[in-house]
Amino acid sequence: MTYALVTVYHPDAAVADNIALLAAQTDRVYICDNSSCSNRSFFSALERAGKAEYIFFGENLGLPRAFDRVLKDRGRGWQAEDWVLFFDQDSRIEAGHVRTLIRCFEEALDAGAAVGCLGPVYYNTSSGRVETPRLRTGLGEGLWAVSSVITSSMLTTWGRLEQVGFWNEDLFLDLADWDLCWRLQAAGLICCQTDRVVLRHSVGQGEFRLGPLHLRRGEPYREYYQIRDCLRLLFRPYTPAKYRLRFAAMIFARSPLHVLLLDRRAERLRYILLGLRDYFRGKTGPMEAKIWGPEKIRKQEDTTP
C-alpha cells in the first residue's frame, strides 16, 4: 500500500486541489490539520471516495507530532513494507510522480543500496532554480546518495520509520527532515535523491544578495524555530560534525546578518532572542505569543516548511 501524509494549516481550495492530485497516485492520503478550526469541507469529496482521511487535531501539533499521531497508530493496520510519502500543503505533483519515486527506490535496493529514504530534486520557486546538492555520490542514472532530503515528497517505508523511532517530536517545524535523515543514516541506511522527477517547491521568499553573500529571506517567525531547534540538534550524537559547525554559524553569524540586512529587523531580533530563551527553558511545541517590550509580536503557527 502507498500512503501520503500532508500537514495543512488554514488550507484553501488550491490546497484541496494539490491533495486531490496526491490521492490519485496513492492508496490513501492522511490530511493532518494543525489549524485552529476545522476545514473538513475542503476534503469531504475525497473522504467520501475513500481516498483520504481528514484528521483535525484542534491544536497546532507542528510537523513531527502531527505525522506521528498517524504513524504510531497501529490500529490503522500499518505494515513494514507500506510506502509512506510526506508532503506540505503547497506541493503540487505531476503525473507519474509517485510511481517514478517508488521505481527509483526499488532500483537502488536492487543495486544493493541500503536505502532509508528518497526524494526528488526540487525547483525552488523562490530562487528560480533547481536545487541539487553539491556533495553527492552516484548510485545509478539520475540517482545518488545525499546527506538529506526535504520533507516534501520524501519517500520511505513504515518499517524504516519504526526502526528509527519515527519523527523527532522535540522539534516543531524546521530541521525535522534533517534530523530524520541523520537518524536513518545512524541506523546504517542512506538517503537518496533523483532528478527523474522535479518537485515545484518554495523555500523562503527569495534571496538577499550582496556580492558573494546570499541570504535566504523568510518570514521573521521562522527565526524562532530555526534558532531553538538548531540548538537542540547541536548536541545530538547523530548530528554530523559539519552541521554542528553550520548550526554554530547560524547562531553566531547568520542570525546577526539577518537582523542587519533583512527586512523587519526588530521583529527578527525578538524572535531570535525568544528562541534562545525557550531553548534554555526546554520548551517544545508552538511558540507562545508573549514577548517583552512595548510591541506585541503576533502569534505565528504556520507549519508549512
mmCIF file of C-alpha atoms in Angstrom:
data_model
loop_
_atom_site.group_PDB
_atom_site.id
_atom_site.type_symbol
_atom_site.label_atom_id
_atom_site.label_comp_id
_atom_site.label_asym_id
_atom_site.label_seq_id
_atom_site.Cartn_x
_atom_site.Cartn_y
_atom_site.Cartn_z
ATOM 1 C CA MET A 1 0.000 0.000 0.000
ATOM 2 C CA THR A 2 1.098 3.570 -0.688
ATOM 3 C CA TYR A 3 0.187 6.353 1.716
ATOM 4 C CA ALA A 4 0.773 10.103 1.721
ATOM 5 C CA LEU A 5 0.773 12.275 4.851
ATOM 6 C CA VAL A 6 0.226 16.012 4.488
ATOM 7 C CA THR A 7 0.218 18.715 7.163
ATOM 8 C CA VAL A 8 -2.136 21.597 6.435
ATOM 9 C CA TYR A 9 -2.723 24.931 8.137
ATOM 10 C CA HIS A 10 -5.778 27.014 7.233
ATOM 11 C CA PRO A 11 -5.987 25.393 3.766
ATOM 12 C CA ASP A 12 -7.898 26.765 0.805
ATOM 13 C CA ALA A 13 -9.276 25.362 -2.444
ATOM 14 C CA ALA A 14 -5.811 25.320 -4.041
ATOM 15 C CA VAL A 15 -4.540 23.091 -1.235
ATOM 16 C CA ALA A 16 -7.506 20.766 -1.762
ATOM 17 C CA ASP A 17 -6.572 20.536 -5.448
ATOM 18 C CA ASN A 18 -2.978 19.643 -4.549
ATOM 19 C CA ILE A 19 -4.148 16.875 -2.243
ATOM 20 C CA ALA A 20 -6.544 15.533 -4.872
ATOM 21 C CA LEU A 21 -3.526 15.029 -7.142
ATOM 22 C CA LEU A 22 -1.804 13.070 -4.357
ATOM 23 C CA ALA A 23 -4.900 10.963 -3.794
ATOM 24 C CA ALA A 24 -4.954 9.998 -7.487
ATOM 25 C CA GLN A 25 -1.460 8.487 -7.178
ATOM 26 C CA THR A 26 -1.685 6.830 -3.743
ATOM 27 C CA ASP A 27 -3.996 4.438 -1.916
ATOM 28 C CA ARG A 28 -4.829 6.942 0.808
ATOM 29 C CA VAL A 29 -3.879 10.424 1.946
ATOM 30 C CA TYR A 30 -3.871 11.355 5.627
ATOM 31 C CA ILE A 31 -4.610 15.078 5.923
ATOM 32 C CA CYS A 32 -3.202 16.330 9.238
ATOM 33 C CA ASP A 33 -4.799 19.679 10.045
ATOM 34 C CA ASN A 34 -2.968 21.905 12.528
ATOM 35 C CA SER A 35 -5.436 24.765 12.089
ATOM 36 C CA SER A 36 -7.418 26.383 14.887
ATOM 37 C CA CYS A 37 -10.717 25.458 13.203
ATOM 38 C CA SER A 38 -11.919 22.508 11.132
ATOM 39 C CA ASN A 39 -11.526 22.564 7.343
ATOM 40 C CA ARG A 40 -13.152 19.225 6.602
ATOM 41 C CA SER A 41 -15.424 20.701 3.911
ATOM 42 C CA PHE A 42 -12.458 21.130 1.566
ATOM 43 C CA PHE A 43 -11.753 17.395 1.651
ATOM 44 C CA SER A 44 -15.194 15.822 2.080
ATOM 45 C CA ALA A 45 -15.345 14.568 -1.523
ATOM 46 C CA LEU A 46 -12.011 12.757 -1.118
ATOM 47 C CA GLU A 47 -13.207 11.226 2.147
ATOM 48 C CA ARG A 48 -16.447 10.036 0.593
ATOM 49 C CA ALA A 49 -14.466 8.400 -2.203
ATOM 50 C CA GLY A 50 -12.334 6.572 0.366
ATOM 51 C CA LYS A 51 -9.165 8.259 -0.911
ATOM 52 C CA ALA A 52 -8.377 10.405 2.115
ATOM 53 C CA GLU A 53 -8.853 10.720 5.856
ATOM 54 C CA TYR A 54 -9.115 14.191 7.330
ATOM 55 C CA ILE A 55 -7.711 14.473 10.868
ATOM 56 C CA PHE A 56 -8.396 17.673 12.822
ATOM 57 C CA PHE A 57 -6.305 17.972 15.968
ATOM 58 C CA GLY A 58 -7.881 21.116 17.403
ATOM 59 C CA GLU A 59 -4.416 22.479 18.134
ATOM 60 C CA ASN A 60 -1.130 23.096 16.349
ATOM 61 C CA LEU A 61 0.999 19.999 16.884
ATOM 62 C CA GLY A 62 3.712 21.015 14.453
ATOM 63 C CA LEU A 63 5.043 18.718 11.776
ATOM 64 C CA PRO A 64 6.645 15.752 13.630
ATOM 65 C CA ARG A 65 3.873 15.253 16.186
ATOM 66 C CA ALA A 66 1.163 15.542 13.544
ATOM 67 C CA PHE A 67 2.815 12.885 11.403
ATOM 68 C CA ASP A 68 3.491 10.621 14.377
ATOM 69 C CA ARG A 69 -0.140 10.716 15.525
ATOM 70 C CA VAL A 70 -0.912 8.785 12.343
ATOM 71 C CA LEU A 71 2.223 6.682 12.008
ATOM 72 C CA LYS A 72 2.224 5.402 15.597
ATOM 73 C CA ASP A 73 -1.431 4.385 15.484
ATOM 74 C CA ARG A 74 -1.128 0.633 14.945
ATOM 75 C CA GLY A 75 -4.886 0.397 14.712
ATOM 76 C CA ARG A 76 -4.519 1.674 11.157
ATOM 77 C CA GLY A 77 -3.008 -1.668 10.165
ATOM 78 C CA TRP A 78 0.436 -0.448 9.176
ATOM 79 C CA GLN A 79 2.726 -2.975 7.513
ATOM 80 C CA ALA A 80 6.520 -2.696 7.436
ATOM 81 C CA GLU A 81 6.587 -2.652 3.623
ATOM 82 C CA ASP A 82 3.963 0.097 3.228
ATOM 83 C CA TRP A 83 5.222 3.040 1.208
ATOM 84 C CA VAL A 84 4.938 6.383 3.027
ATOM 85 C CA LEU A 85 5.358 9.807 1.433
ATOM 86 C CA PHE A 86 5.338 13.181 3.188
ATOM 87 C CA PHE A 87 4.181 16.464 1.699
ATOM 88 C CA ASP A 88 3.423 20.015 2.669
ATOM 89 C CA GLN A 89 0.217 21.666 1.571
ATOM 90 C CA ASP A 90 1.801 23.722 -1.222
ATOM 91 C CA SER A 91 3.360 20.765 -3.033
ATOM 92 C CA ARG A 92 1.808 20.059 -6.418
ATOM 93 C CA ILE A 93 2.911 16.905 -8.207
ATOM 94 C CA GLU A 94 2.815 15.948 -11.864
ATOM 95 C CA ALA A 95 1.510 12.736 -13.413
ATOM 96 C CA GLY A 96 3.640 9.693 -12.582
ATOM 97 C CA HIS A 97 5.436 11.427 -9.710
ATOM 98 C CA VAL A 98 4.831 8.768 -7.048
ATOM 99 C CA ARG A 99 5.294 5.825 -9.393
ATOM 100 C CA THR A 100 8.683 7.159 -10.529
ATOM 101 C CA LEU A 101 9.906 7.699 -6.976
ATOM 102 C CA ILE A 102 8.959 4.156 -5.985
ATOM 103 C CA ARG A 103 10.671 2.763 -9.081
ATOM 104 C CA CYS A 104 13.874 4.669 -8.246
ATOM 105 C CA PHE A 105 13.748 3.420 -4.653
ATOM 106 C CA GLU A 106 13.366 -0.174 -5.829
ATOM 107 C CA GLU A 107 16.173 0.201 -8.374
ATOM 108 C CA ALA A 108 18.526 1.429 -5.664
ATOM 109 C CA LEU A 109 17.561 -1.513 -3.456
ATOM 110 C CA ASP A 110 18.126 -3.941 -6.335
ATOM 111 C CA ALA A 111 21.583 -2.420 -6.811
ATOM 112 C CA GLY A 112 22.436 -3.280 -3.212
ATOM 113 C CA ALA A 113 21.997 0.161 -1.641
ATOM 114 C CA ALA A 114 20.617 0.230 1.921
ATOM 115 C CA VAL A 115 18.079 2.947 1.148
ATOM 116 C CA GLY A 116 16.425 4.719 4.053
ATOM 117 C CA CYS A 117 14.542 7.414 2.173
ATOM 118 C CA LEU A 118 14.438 9.012 -1.247
ATOM 119 C CA GLY A 119 13.308 12.363 -2.596
ATOM 120 C CA PRO A 120 13.281 14.284 -5.873
ATOM 121 C CA VAL A 121 15.269 17.355 -6.779
ATOM 122 C CA TYR A 122 13.107 20.426 -6.499
ATOM 123 C CA TYR A 123 12.624 23.630 -8.409
ATOM 124 C CA ASN A 124 12.733 26.404 -5.837
ATOM 125 C CA THR A 125 10.117 28.916 -6.949
ATOM 126 C CA SER A 126 11.647 31.497 -4.602
ATOM 127 C CA SER A 127 15.095 31.402 -6.198
ATOM 128 C CA GLY A 128 14.039 30.337 -9.704
ATOM 129 C CA ARG A 129 16.441 27.400 -9.913
ATOM 130 C CA VAL A 130 16.586 23.653 -9.416
ATOM 131 C CA GLU A 131 18.207 22.849 -6.079
ATOM 132 C CA THR A 132 20.721 19.995 -6.188
ATOM 133 C CA PRO A 133 23.351 19.184 -3.541
ATOM 134 C CA ARG A 134 27.000 19.788 -4.377
ATOM 135 C CA LEU A 135 28.124 16.778 -2.363
ATOM 136 C CA ARG A 136 26.616 13.562 -3.646
ATOM 137 C CA THR A 137 27.610 10.008 -4.527
ATOM 138 C CA GLY A 138 26.311 8.428 -7.715
ATOM 139 C CA LEU A 139 24.229 5.269 -7.406
ATOM 140 C CA GLY A 140 22.939 4.980 -10.961
ATOM 141 C CA GLU A 141 21.429 7.014 -13.764
ATOM 142 C CA GLY A 142 19.782 10.068 -12.251
ATOM 143 C CA LEU A 143 20.170 8.677 -8.723
ATOM 144 C CA TRP A 144 22.649 9.491 -5.970
ATOM 145 C CA ALA A 145 23.253 9.370 -2.211
ATOM 146 C CA VAL A 146 22.999 12.668 -0.309
ATOM 147 C CA SER A 147 23.196 13.843 3.284
ATOM 148 C CA SER A 148 19.485 14.697 3.482
ATOM 149 C CA VAL A 149 16.291 15.342 1.525
ATOM 150 C CA ILE A 150 13.482 17.763 2.291
ATOM 151 C CA THR A 151 10.235 16.664 3.927
ATOM 152 C CA SER A 152 8.020 17.388 0.957
ATOM 153 C CA SER A 153 7.928 14.346 -1.350
ATOM 154 C CA MET A 154 10.199 12.285 0.907
ATOM 155 C CA LEU A 155 9.542 8.566 0.274
ATOM 156 C CA THR A 156 10.296 5.802 2.747
ATOM 157 C CA THR A 157 8.535 2.798 4.313
ATOM 158 C CA TRP A 158 6.663 2.458 7.572
ATOM 159 C CA GLY A 159 9.124 -0.209 8.734
ATOM 160 C CA ARG A 160 12.099 2.100 8.261
ATOM 161 C CA LEU A 161 10.339 4.850 10.200
ATOM 162 C CA GLU A 162 9.584 2.420 13.019
ATOM 163 C CA GLN A 163 13.228 1.348 13.024
ATOM 164 C CA VAL A 164 14.385 4.874 13.954
ATOM 165 C CA GLY A 165 11.510 5.759 16.264
ATOM 166 C CA PHE A 166 9.548 7.822 13.723
ATOM 167 C CA TRP A 167 9.864 11.645 13.742
ATOM 168 C CA ASN A 168 11.625 13.636 16.453
ATOM 169 C CA GLU A 169 8.796 15.224 18.422
ATOM 170 C CA ASP A 170 11.188 17.530 20.288
ATOM 171 C CA LEU A 171 11.284 19.536 17.058
ATOM 172 C CA PHE A 172 8.365 21.549 15.762
ATOM 173 C CA LEU A 173 8.961 22.569 12.172
ATOM 174 C CA ASP A 174 12.360 23.444 10.786
ATOM 175 C CA LEU A 175 15.143 20.867 10.711
ATOM 176 C CA ALA A 176 12.820 17.890 11.317
ATOM 177 C CA ASP A 177 13.701 16.471 7.887
ATOM 178 C CA TRP A 178 17.440 16.734 8.526
ATOM 179 C CA ASP A 179 17.002 15.040 11.881
ATOM 180 C CA LEU A 180 15.088 12.114 10.386
ATOM 181 C CA CYS A 181 17.653 11.657 7.620
ATOM 182 C CA TRP A 182 20.536 11.640 10.090
ATOM 183 C CA ARG A 183 18.861 9.058 12.297
ATOM 184 C CA LEU A 184 18.258 6.845 9.274
ATOM 185 C CA GLN A 185 21.959 7.165 8.448
ATOM 186 C CA ALA A 186 22.912 6.368 12.050
ATOM 187 C CA ALA A 187 20.900 3.156 11.602
ATOM 188 C CA GLY A 188 23.068 2.205 8.607
ATOM 189 C CA LEU A 189 20.728 3.448 5.869
ATOM 190 C CA ILE A 190 21.333 6.066 3.196
ATOM 191 C CA CYS A 191 19.323 8.995 1.874
ATOM 192 C CA CYS A 192 18.887 9.175 -1.890
ATOM 193 C CA GLN A 193 17.799 11.766 -4.414
ATOM 194 C CA THR A 194 16.751 11.535 -8.043
ATOM 195 C CA ASP A 195 16.373 14.022 -10.859
ATOM 196 C CA ARG A 196 13.955 11.792 -12.787
ATOM 197 C CA VAL A 197 11.183 13.865 -11.228
ATOM 198 C CA VAL A 198 11.246 17.512 -10.183
ATOM 199 C CA LEU A 199 9.048 18.942 -7.438
ATOM 200 C CA ARG A 200 7.968 22.570 -7.542
ATOM 201 C CA HIS A 201 8.652 23.787 -4.033
ATOM 202 C CA SER A 202 9.016 27.163 -2.372
ATOM 203 C CA VAL A 203 11.842 27.673 0.131
ATOM 204 C CA GLY A 204 11.718 31.081 1.731
ATOM 205 C CA GLN A 205 10.647 34.266 -0.006
ATOM 206 C CA GLY A 206 13.545 34.931 -2.333
ATOM 207 C CA GLU A 207 17.133 35.838 -1.583
ATOM 208 C CA PHE A 208 19.091 38.851 -0.426
ATOM 209 C CA ARG A 209 22.363 39.214 -2.330
ATOM 210 C CA LEU A 210 25.300 41.422 -1.523
ATOM 211 C CA GLY A 211 28.343 40.465 -3.594
ATOM 212 C CA PRO A 212 29.210 36.850 -2.727
ATOM 213 C CA LEU A 213 26.829 36.892 0.235
ATOM 214 C CA HIS A 214 23.474 35.127 -0.329
ATOM 215 C CA LEU A 215 20.859 35.109 2.431
ATOM 216 C CA ARG A 216 17.591 33.238 2.059
ATOM 217 C CA ARG A 217 14.741 35.521 3.047
ATOM 218 C CA GLY A 218 11.921 34.006 5.121
ATOM 219 C CA GLU A 219 9.190 35.104 7.490
ATOM 220 C CA PRO A 220 10.667 36.537 10.716
ATOM 221 C CA TYR A 221 8.894 33.995 12.947
ATOM 222 C CA ARG A 222 10.916 31.205 11.298
ATOM 223 C CA GLU A 223 13.988 32.638 13.066
ATOM 224 C CA TYR A 224 12.450 31.438 16.334
ATOM 225 C CA TYR A 225 12.108 27.786 15.323
ATOM 226 C CA GLN A 226 15.434 27.672 13.488
ATOM 227 C CA ILE A 227 17.378 29.028 16.459
ATOM 228 C CA ARG A 228 15.568 26.941 19.063
ATOM 229 C CA ASP A 229 15.784 23.678 17.135
ATOM 230 C CA CYS A 230 19.297 24.045 15.760
ATOM 231 C CA LEU A 231 20.487 24.421 19.364
ATOM 232 C CA ARG A 232 18.579 21.263 20.228
ATOM 233 C CA LEU A 233 20.237 19.323 17.383
ATOM 234 C CA LEU A 234 23.670 20.800 18.023
ATOM 235 C CA PHE A 235 24.253 18.326 20.839
ATOM 236 C CA ARG A 236 22.631 15.204 19.412
ATOM 237 C CA PRO A 237 25.200 12.407 18.914
ATOM 238 C CA TYR A 238 23.990 11.638 15.374
ATOM 239 C CA THR A 239 24.315 15.231 14.097
ATOM 240 C CA PRO A 240 27.174 15.296 11.533
ATOM 241 C CA ALA A 241 30.196 17.387 12.501
ATOM 242 C CA LYS A 242 29.840 19.731 9.529
ATOM 243 C CA TYR A 243 26.273 20.504 10.562
ATOM 244 C CA ARG A 244 27.379 21.271 14.103
ATOM 245 C CA LEU A 245 29.608 23.929 12.555
ATOM 246 C CA ARG A 246 26.721 25.071 10.377
ATOM 247 C CA PHE A 247 24.443 25.412 13.386
ATOM 248 C CA ALA A 248 27.097 27.398 15.231
ATOM 249 C CA ALA A 249 27.322 29.684 12.189
ATOM 250 C CA MET A 250 23.527 30.052 12.182
ATOM 251 C CA ILE A 251 23.633 31.288 15.759
ATOM 252 C CA PHE A 252 26.709 33.495 15.713
ATOM 253 C CA ALA A 253 26.881 34.678 12.078
ATOM 254 C CA ARG A 254 23.680 34.142 10.110
ATOM 255 C CA SER A 255 21.280 35.442 12.739
ATOM 256 C CA PRO A 256 23.138 38.759 13.210
ATOM 257 C CA LEU A 257 23.310 39.143 9.420
ATOM 258 C CA HIS A 258 19.564 38.571 9.142
ATOM 259 C CA VAL A 259 18.952 41.284 11.706
ATOM 260 C CA LEU A 260 21.328 43.693 9.998
ATOM 261 C CA LEU A 261 20.451 43.088 6.354
ATOM 262 C CA LEU A 262 16.930 41.695 6.000
ATOM 263 C CA ASP A 263 13.580 43.402 6.433
ATOM 264 C CA ARG A 264 11.596 43.666 9.707
ATOM 265 C CA ARG A 265 14.798 43.750 11.729
ATOM 266 C CA ALA A 266 13.343 44.403 15.161
ATOM 267 C CA GLU A 267 10.846 41.594 14.717
ATOM 268 C CA ARG A 268 13.573 39.159 13.664
ATOM 269 C CA LEU A 269 15.713 40.097 16.643
ATOM 270 C CA ARG A 270 12.866 39.494 19.052
ATOM 271 C CA TYR A 271 12.121 36.080 17.554
ATOM 272 C CA ILE A 272 15.793 35.123 17.756
ATOM 273 C CA LEU A 273 16.010 36.151 21.404
ATOM 274 C CA LEU A 274 12.773 34.345 22.204
ATOM 275 C CA GLY A 275 14.090 31.200 20.507
ATOM 276 C CA LEU A 276 17.247 31.331 22.610
ATOM 277 C CA ARG A 277 15.237 31.840 25.779
ATOM 278 C CA ASP A 278 12.826 28.998 25.055
ATOM 279 C CA TYR A 279 15.623 26.586 24.190
ATOM 280 C CA PHE A 280 17.177 27.093 27.613
ATOM 281 C CA ARG A 281 13.734 26.688 29.164
ATOM 282 C CA GLY A 282 13.411 23.324 27.416
ATOM 283 C CA LYS A 283 10.290 24.401 25.545
ATOM 284 C CA THR A 284 8.981 22.360 22.633
ATOM 285 C CA GLY A 285 5.793 22.793 20.653
ATOM 286 C CA PRO A 286 4.404 26.018 19.187
ATOM 287 C CA MET A 287 5.735 29.413 20.108
ATOM 288 C CA GLU A 288 3.831 31.346 22.712
ATOM 289 C CA ALA A 289 2.592 34.819 21.868
ATOM 290 C CA LYS A 290 4.076 36.507 24.934
ATOM 291 C CA ILE A 291 7.179 38.618 24.415
ATOM 292 C CA TRP A 292 8.742 41.509 26.277
ATOM 293 C CA GLY A 293 8.791 45.097 25.104
ATOM 294 C CA PRO A 294 6.126 47.635 24.188
ATOM 295 C CA GLU A 295 5.172 45.922 20.943
ATOM 296 C CA LYS A 296 3.311 42.640 20.713
ATOM 297 C CA ILE A 297 4.537 40.143 18.192
ATOM 298 C CA ARG A 298 1.666 38.276 16.644
ATOM 299 C CA LYS A 299 1.393 34.574 17.234
ATOM 300 C CA GLN A 300 2.753 32.541 14.344
ATOM 301 C CA GLU A 301 1.744 28.903 13.996
ATOM 302 C CA ASP A 302 2.249 28.096 10.330
ATOM 303 C CA THR A 303 3.577 24.535 9.892
ATOM 304 C CA THR A 304 4.320 24.824 6.186
ATOM 305 C CA PRO A 305 8.087 24.183 5.556
#
